[in-house]
C-alpha positions as a Markdown table, in Angstrom:
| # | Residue | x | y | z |
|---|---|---|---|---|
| 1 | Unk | 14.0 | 25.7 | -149.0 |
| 2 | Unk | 12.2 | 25.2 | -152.2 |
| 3 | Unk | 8.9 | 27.0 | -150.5 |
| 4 | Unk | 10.8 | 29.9 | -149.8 |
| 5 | Unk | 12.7 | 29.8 | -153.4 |
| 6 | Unk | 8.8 | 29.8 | -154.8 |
| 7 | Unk | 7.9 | 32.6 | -152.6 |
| 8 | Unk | 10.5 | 34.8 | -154.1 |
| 9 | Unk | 10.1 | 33.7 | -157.7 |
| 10 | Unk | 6.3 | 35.2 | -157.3 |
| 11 | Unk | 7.0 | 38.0 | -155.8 |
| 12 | Unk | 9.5 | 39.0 | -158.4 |
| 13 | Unk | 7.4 | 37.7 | -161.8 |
| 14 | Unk | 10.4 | 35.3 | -162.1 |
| 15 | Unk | 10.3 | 32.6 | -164.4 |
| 16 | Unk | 11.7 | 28.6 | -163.3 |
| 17 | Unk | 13.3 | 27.0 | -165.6 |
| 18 | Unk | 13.4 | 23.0 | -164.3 |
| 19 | Unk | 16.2 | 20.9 | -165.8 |
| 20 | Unk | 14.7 | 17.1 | -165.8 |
| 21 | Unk | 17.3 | 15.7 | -168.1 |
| 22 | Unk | 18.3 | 13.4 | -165.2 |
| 23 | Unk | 15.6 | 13.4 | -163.0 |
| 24 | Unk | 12.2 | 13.1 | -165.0 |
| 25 | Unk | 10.6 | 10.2 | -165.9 |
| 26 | Unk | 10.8 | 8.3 | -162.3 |
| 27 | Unk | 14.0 | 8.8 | -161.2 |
| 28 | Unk | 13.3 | 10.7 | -157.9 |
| 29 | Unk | 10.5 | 8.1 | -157.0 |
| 30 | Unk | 7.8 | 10.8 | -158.8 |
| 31 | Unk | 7.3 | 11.4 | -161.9 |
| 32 | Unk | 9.7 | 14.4 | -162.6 |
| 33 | Unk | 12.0 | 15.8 | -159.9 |
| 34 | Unk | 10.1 | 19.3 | -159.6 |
| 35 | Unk | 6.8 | 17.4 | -158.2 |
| 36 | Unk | 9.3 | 15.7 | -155.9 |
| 37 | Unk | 10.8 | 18.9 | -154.3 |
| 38 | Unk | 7.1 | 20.6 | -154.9 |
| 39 | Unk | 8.0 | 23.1 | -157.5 |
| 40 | Unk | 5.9 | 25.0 | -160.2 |
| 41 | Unk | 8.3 | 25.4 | -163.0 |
| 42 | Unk | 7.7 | 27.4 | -166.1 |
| 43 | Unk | 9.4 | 25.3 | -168.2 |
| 44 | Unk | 10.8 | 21.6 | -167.6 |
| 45 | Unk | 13.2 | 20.1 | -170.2 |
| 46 | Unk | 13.1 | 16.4 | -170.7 |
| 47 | Unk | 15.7 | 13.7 | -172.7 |
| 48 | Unk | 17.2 | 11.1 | -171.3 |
| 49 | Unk | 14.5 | 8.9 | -169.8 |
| 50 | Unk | 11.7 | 9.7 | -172.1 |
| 51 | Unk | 13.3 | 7.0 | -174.2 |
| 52 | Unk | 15.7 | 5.2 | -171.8 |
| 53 | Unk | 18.4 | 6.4 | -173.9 |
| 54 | Unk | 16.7 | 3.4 | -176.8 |
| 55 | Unk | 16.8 | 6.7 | -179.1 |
| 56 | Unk | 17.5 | 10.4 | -179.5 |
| 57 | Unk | 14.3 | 12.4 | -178.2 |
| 58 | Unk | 14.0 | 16.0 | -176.1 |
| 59 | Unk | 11.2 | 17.9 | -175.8 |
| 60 | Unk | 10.0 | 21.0 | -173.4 |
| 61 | Unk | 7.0 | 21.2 | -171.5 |
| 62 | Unk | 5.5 | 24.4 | -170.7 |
| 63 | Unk | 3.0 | 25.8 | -168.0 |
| 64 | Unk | -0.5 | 27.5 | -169.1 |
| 65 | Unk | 1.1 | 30.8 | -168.9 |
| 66 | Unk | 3.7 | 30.0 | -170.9 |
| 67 | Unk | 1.6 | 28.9 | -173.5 |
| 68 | Unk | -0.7 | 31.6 | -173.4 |
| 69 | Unk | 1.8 | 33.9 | -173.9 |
| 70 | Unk | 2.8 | 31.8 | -177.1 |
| 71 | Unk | -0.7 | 31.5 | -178.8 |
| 72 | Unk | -1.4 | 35.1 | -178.3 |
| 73 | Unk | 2.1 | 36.4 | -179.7 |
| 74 | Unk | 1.5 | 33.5 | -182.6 |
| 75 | Unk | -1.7 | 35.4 | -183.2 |
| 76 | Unk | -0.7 | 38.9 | -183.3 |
| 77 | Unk | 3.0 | 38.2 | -185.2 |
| 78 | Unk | 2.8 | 34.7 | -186.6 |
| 79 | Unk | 3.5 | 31.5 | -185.7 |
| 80 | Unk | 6.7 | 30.7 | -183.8 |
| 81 | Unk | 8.9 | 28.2 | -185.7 |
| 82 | Unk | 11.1 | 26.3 | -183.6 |
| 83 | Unk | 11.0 | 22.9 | -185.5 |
| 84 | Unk | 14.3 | 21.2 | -187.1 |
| 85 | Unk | 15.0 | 18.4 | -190.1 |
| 86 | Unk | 14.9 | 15.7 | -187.4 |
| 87 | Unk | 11.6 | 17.0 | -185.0 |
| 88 | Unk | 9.5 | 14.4 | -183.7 |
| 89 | Unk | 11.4 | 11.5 | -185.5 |
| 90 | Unk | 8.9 | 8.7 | -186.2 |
| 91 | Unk | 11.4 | 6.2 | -184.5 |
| 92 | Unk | 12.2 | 8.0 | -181.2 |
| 93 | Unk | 8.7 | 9.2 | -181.0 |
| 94 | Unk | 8.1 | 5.4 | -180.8 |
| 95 | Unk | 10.4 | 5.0 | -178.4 |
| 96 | Unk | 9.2 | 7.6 | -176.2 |
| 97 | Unk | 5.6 | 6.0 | -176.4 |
| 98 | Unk | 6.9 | 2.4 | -175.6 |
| 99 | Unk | 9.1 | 4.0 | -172.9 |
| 100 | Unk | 5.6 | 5.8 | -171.1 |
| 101 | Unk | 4.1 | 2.8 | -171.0 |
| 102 | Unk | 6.8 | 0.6 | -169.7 |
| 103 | Unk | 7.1 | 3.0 | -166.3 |
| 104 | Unk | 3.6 | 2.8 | -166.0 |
| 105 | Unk | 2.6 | -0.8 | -166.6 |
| 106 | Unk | 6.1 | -1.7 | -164.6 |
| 107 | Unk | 5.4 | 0.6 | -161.9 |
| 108 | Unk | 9.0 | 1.7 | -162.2 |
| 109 | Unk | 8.3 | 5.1 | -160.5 |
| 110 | Unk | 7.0 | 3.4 | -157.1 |
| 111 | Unk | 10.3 | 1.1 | -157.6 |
| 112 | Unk | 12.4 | 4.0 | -157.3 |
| 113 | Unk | 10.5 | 5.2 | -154.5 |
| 114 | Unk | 10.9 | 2.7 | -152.3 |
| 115 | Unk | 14.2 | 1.2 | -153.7 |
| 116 | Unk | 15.6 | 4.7 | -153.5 |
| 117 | Unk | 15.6 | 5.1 | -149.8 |
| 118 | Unk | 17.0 | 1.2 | -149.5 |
| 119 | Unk | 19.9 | 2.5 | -152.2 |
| 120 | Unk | 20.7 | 5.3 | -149.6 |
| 121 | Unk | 20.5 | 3.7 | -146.7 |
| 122 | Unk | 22.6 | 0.5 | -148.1 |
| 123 | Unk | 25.5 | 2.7 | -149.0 |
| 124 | Unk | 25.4 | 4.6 | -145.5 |
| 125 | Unk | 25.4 | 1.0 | -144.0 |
| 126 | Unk | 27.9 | -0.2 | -146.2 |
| 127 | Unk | 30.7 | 2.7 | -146.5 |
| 128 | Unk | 29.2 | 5.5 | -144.2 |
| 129 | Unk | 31.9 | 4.5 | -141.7 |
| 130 | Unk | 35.1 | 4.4 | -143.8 |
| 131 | Unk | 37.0 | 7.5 | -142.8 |
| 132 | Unk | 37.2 | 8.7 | -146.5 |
| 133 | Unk | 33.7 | 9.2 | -146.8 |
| 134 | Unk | 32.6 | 12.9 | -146.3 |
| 135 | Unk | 29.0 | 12.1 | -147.2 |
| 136 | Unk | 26.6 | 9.9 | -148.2 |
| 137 | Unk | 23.5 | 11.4 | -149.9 |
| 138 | Unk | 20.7 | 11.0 | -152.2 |
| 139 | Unk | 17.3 | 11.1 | -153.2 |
| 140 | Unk | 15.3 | 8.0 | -155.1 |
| 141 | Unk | 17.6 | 6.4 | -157.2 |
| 142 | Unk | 20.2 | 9.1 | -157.6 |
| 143 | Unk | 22.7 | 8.3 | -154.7 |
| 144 | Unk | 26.5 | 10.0 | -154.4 |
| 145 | Unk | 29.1 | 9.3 | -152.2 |
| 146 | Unk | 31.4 | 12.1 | -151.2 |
| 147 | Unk | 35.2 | 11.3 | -150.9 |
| 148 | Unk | 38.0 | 13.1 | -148.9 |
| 149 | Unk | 41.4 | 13.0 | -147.3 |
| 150 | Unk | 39.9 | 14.0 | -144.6 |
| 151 | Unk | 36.5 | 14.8 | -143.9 |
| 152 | Unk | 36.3 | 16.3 | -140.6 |
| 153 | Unk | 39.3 | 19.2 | -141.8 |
| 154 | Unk | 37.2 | 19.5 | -145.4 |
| 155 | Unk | 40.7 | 18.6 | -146.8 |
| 156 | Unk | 40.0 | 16.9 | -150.8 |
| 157 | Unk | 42.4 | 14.3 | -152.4 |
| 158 | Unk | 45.2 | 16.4 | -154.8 |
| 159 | Unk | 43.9 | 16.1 | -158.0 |
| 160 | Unk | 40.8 | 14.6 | -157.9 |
| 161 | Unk | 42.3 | 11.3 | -158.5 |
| 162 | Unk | 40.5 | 8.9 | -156.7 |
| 163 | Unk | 37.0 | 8.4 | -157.7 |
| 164 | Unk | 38.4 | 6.8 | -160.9 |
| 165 | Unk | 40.2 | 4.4 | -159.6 |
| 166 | Unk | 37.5 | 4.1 | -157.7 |
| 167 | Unk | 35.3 | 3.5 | -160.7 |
| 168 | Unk | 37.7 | 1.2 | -162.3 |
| 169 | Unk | 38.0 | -1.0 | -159.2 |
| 170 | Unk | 34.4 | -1.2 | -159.6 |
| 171 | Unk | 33.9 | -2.2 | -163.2 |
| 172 | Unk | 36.2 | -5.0 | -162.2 |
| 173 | Unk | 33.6 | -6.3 | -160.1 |
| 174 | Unk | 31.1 | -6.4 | -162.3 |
| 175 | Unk | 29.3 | -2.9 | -161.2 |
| 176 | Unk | 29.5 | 0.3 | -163.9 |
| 177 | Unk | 29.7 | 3.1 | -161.3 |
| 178 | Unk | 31.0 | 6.7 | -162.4 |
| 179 | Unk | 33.1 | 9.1 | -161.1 |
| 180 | Unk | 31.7 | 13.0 | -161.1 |
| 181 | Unk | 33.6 | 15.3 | -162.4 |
| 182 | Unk | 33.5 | 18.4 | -159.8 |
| 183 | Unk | 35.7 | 16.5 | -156.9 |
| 184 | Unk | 36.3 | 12.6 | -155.7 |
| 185 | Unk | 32.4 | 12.1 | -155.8 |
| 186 | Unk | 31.1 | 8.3 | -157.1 |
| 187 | Unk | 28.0 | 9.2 | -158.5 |
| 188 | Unk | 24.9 | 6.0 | -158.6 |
| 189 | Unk | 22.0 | 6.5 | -161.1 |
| 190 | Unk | 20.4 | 2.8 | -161.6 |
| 191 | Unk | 18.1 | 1.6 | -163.5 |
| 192 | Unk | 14.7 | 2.2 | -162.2 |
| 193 | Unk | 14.2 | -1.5 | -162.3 |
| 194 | Unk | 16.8 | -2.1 | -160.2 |
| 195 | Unk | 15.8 | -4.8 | -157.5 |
| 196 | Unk | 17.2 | -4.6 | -154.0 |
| 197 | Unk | 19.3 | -7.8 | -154.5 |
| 198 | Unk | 21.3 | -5.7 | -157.2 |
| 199 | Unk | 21.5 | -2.7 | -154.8 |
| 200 | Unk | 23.0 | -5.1 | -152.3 |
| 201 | Unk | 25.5 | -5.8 | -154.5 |
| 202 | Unk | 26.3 | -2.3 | -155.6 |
| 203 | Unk | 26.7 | -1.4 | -151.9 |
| 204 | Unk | 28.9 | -4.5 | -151.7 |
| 205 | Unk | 31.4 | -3.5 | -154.5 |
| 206 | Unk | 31.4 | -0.1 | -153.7 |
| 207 | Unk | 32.9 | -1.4 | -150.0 |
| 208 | Unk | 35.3 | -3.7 | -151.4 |
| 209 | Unk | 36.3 | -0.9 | -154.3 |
| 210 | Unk | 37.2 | 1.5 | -151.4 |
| 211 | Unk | 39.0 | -0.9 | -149.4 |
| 212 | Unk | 41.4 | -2.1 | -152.5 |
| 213 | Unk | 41.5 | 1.7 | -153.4 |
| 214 | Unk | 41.9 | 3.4 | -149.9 |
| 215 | Unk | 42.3 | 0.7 | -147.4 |
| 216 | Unk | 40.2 | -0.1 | -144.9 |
């Protein structure tokens, strides 16, 4: 799919813009999510996990072209000023360095990797057969599990009112979970750290959450 959506990007002169707020940094067992799904983006736009959320930093990275583009119109109008009061803080910029070199000296982006595919498969094993679950689906460590009234007519709960409970039932146990806010969808984002003991026992609460929630 994502060949084909390059394909057409070329042919047209279209520019990719890749949000990476979630998935940079490791969280798709590469580096950023577009090397994952093998795109070229223009531009990628980074936050979160640059500092593990320690401190407030953002940034954009931009492709040769892009940049070329930029020095040249710098050249022929003047620089282009994009900076504000709090740019390149000292602090979060030290955050952001410490963070770089955690992932690598950890090898936190192999850890997703591998424990990605265990998260997935864990949750299939554990509620993949509960017939509320639509789907269970994911990619490194970013895992969701689809809830429905019932799946096989596509029929949703009224009023999206069971992933929270859902969640709640969860926290109880010990496990911050969180319920997405486009249907009855428990969305999992763990740390990158996360050890498959600890996935075990999110794929343990998550089982006894829906069974207290939904029944059995």
């Amino acid at each position: 799919y994502w060949e084909r959506v390059q394909e057409v990007l070329a042919r047209y002169g279209i520019l990719l813009i890749a949000d990476e707020v979630v998935t940079g940094f490791g969280r798709m067992g590469e580096m950023f999510g577009s090397t994952y799904y093998g795109l070229k983006p223009d531009f990628i736009t980074i936050a979160k996990g640059l500092t593990s959320a320690y401190a407030p930093l953002s940034g954009s990275i931009i492709s040769d072209r892009i940049f070329d583009v930029l020095s040249q119109g710098s050249d022929d109008h003047g620089t282009l000023c994009h900076g504000w009061t709090y740019s390149a803080h000292p602090v979060s910029a030290a955050a952001g360095v410490a963070t770089l070199d955690l992932i690598d000296r950890l090898g936190l982006v192999e850890n997703a990797a591998t424990n990605g595919s265990y998260l997935k498969q864990c949750l299939k094993d554990a509620v993949g057969g509960h017939p509320n679950v639509a789907e269970v689906r994911g990619d490194g460590l970013l895992a969701a599990v689809e809830l429905m009234d019932d799946p096989s007519a596509h029929k949703h709960f009224p009023m999206m009112s069971v992933a929270p409970k859902i969640a709640e039932a969860m926290l109880k146990r010990g496990v911050i979970s969180r319920a997405m806010p486009e249907g009855d969808i428990m969305g999992f984002a763990p740390p990158l750290s996360i050890s498959r003991r600890e996935i075990d026992v999110v794929a343990e609460m998550l089982r006894d959450a829906l069974s207290e929630v939904l029944g059995s």
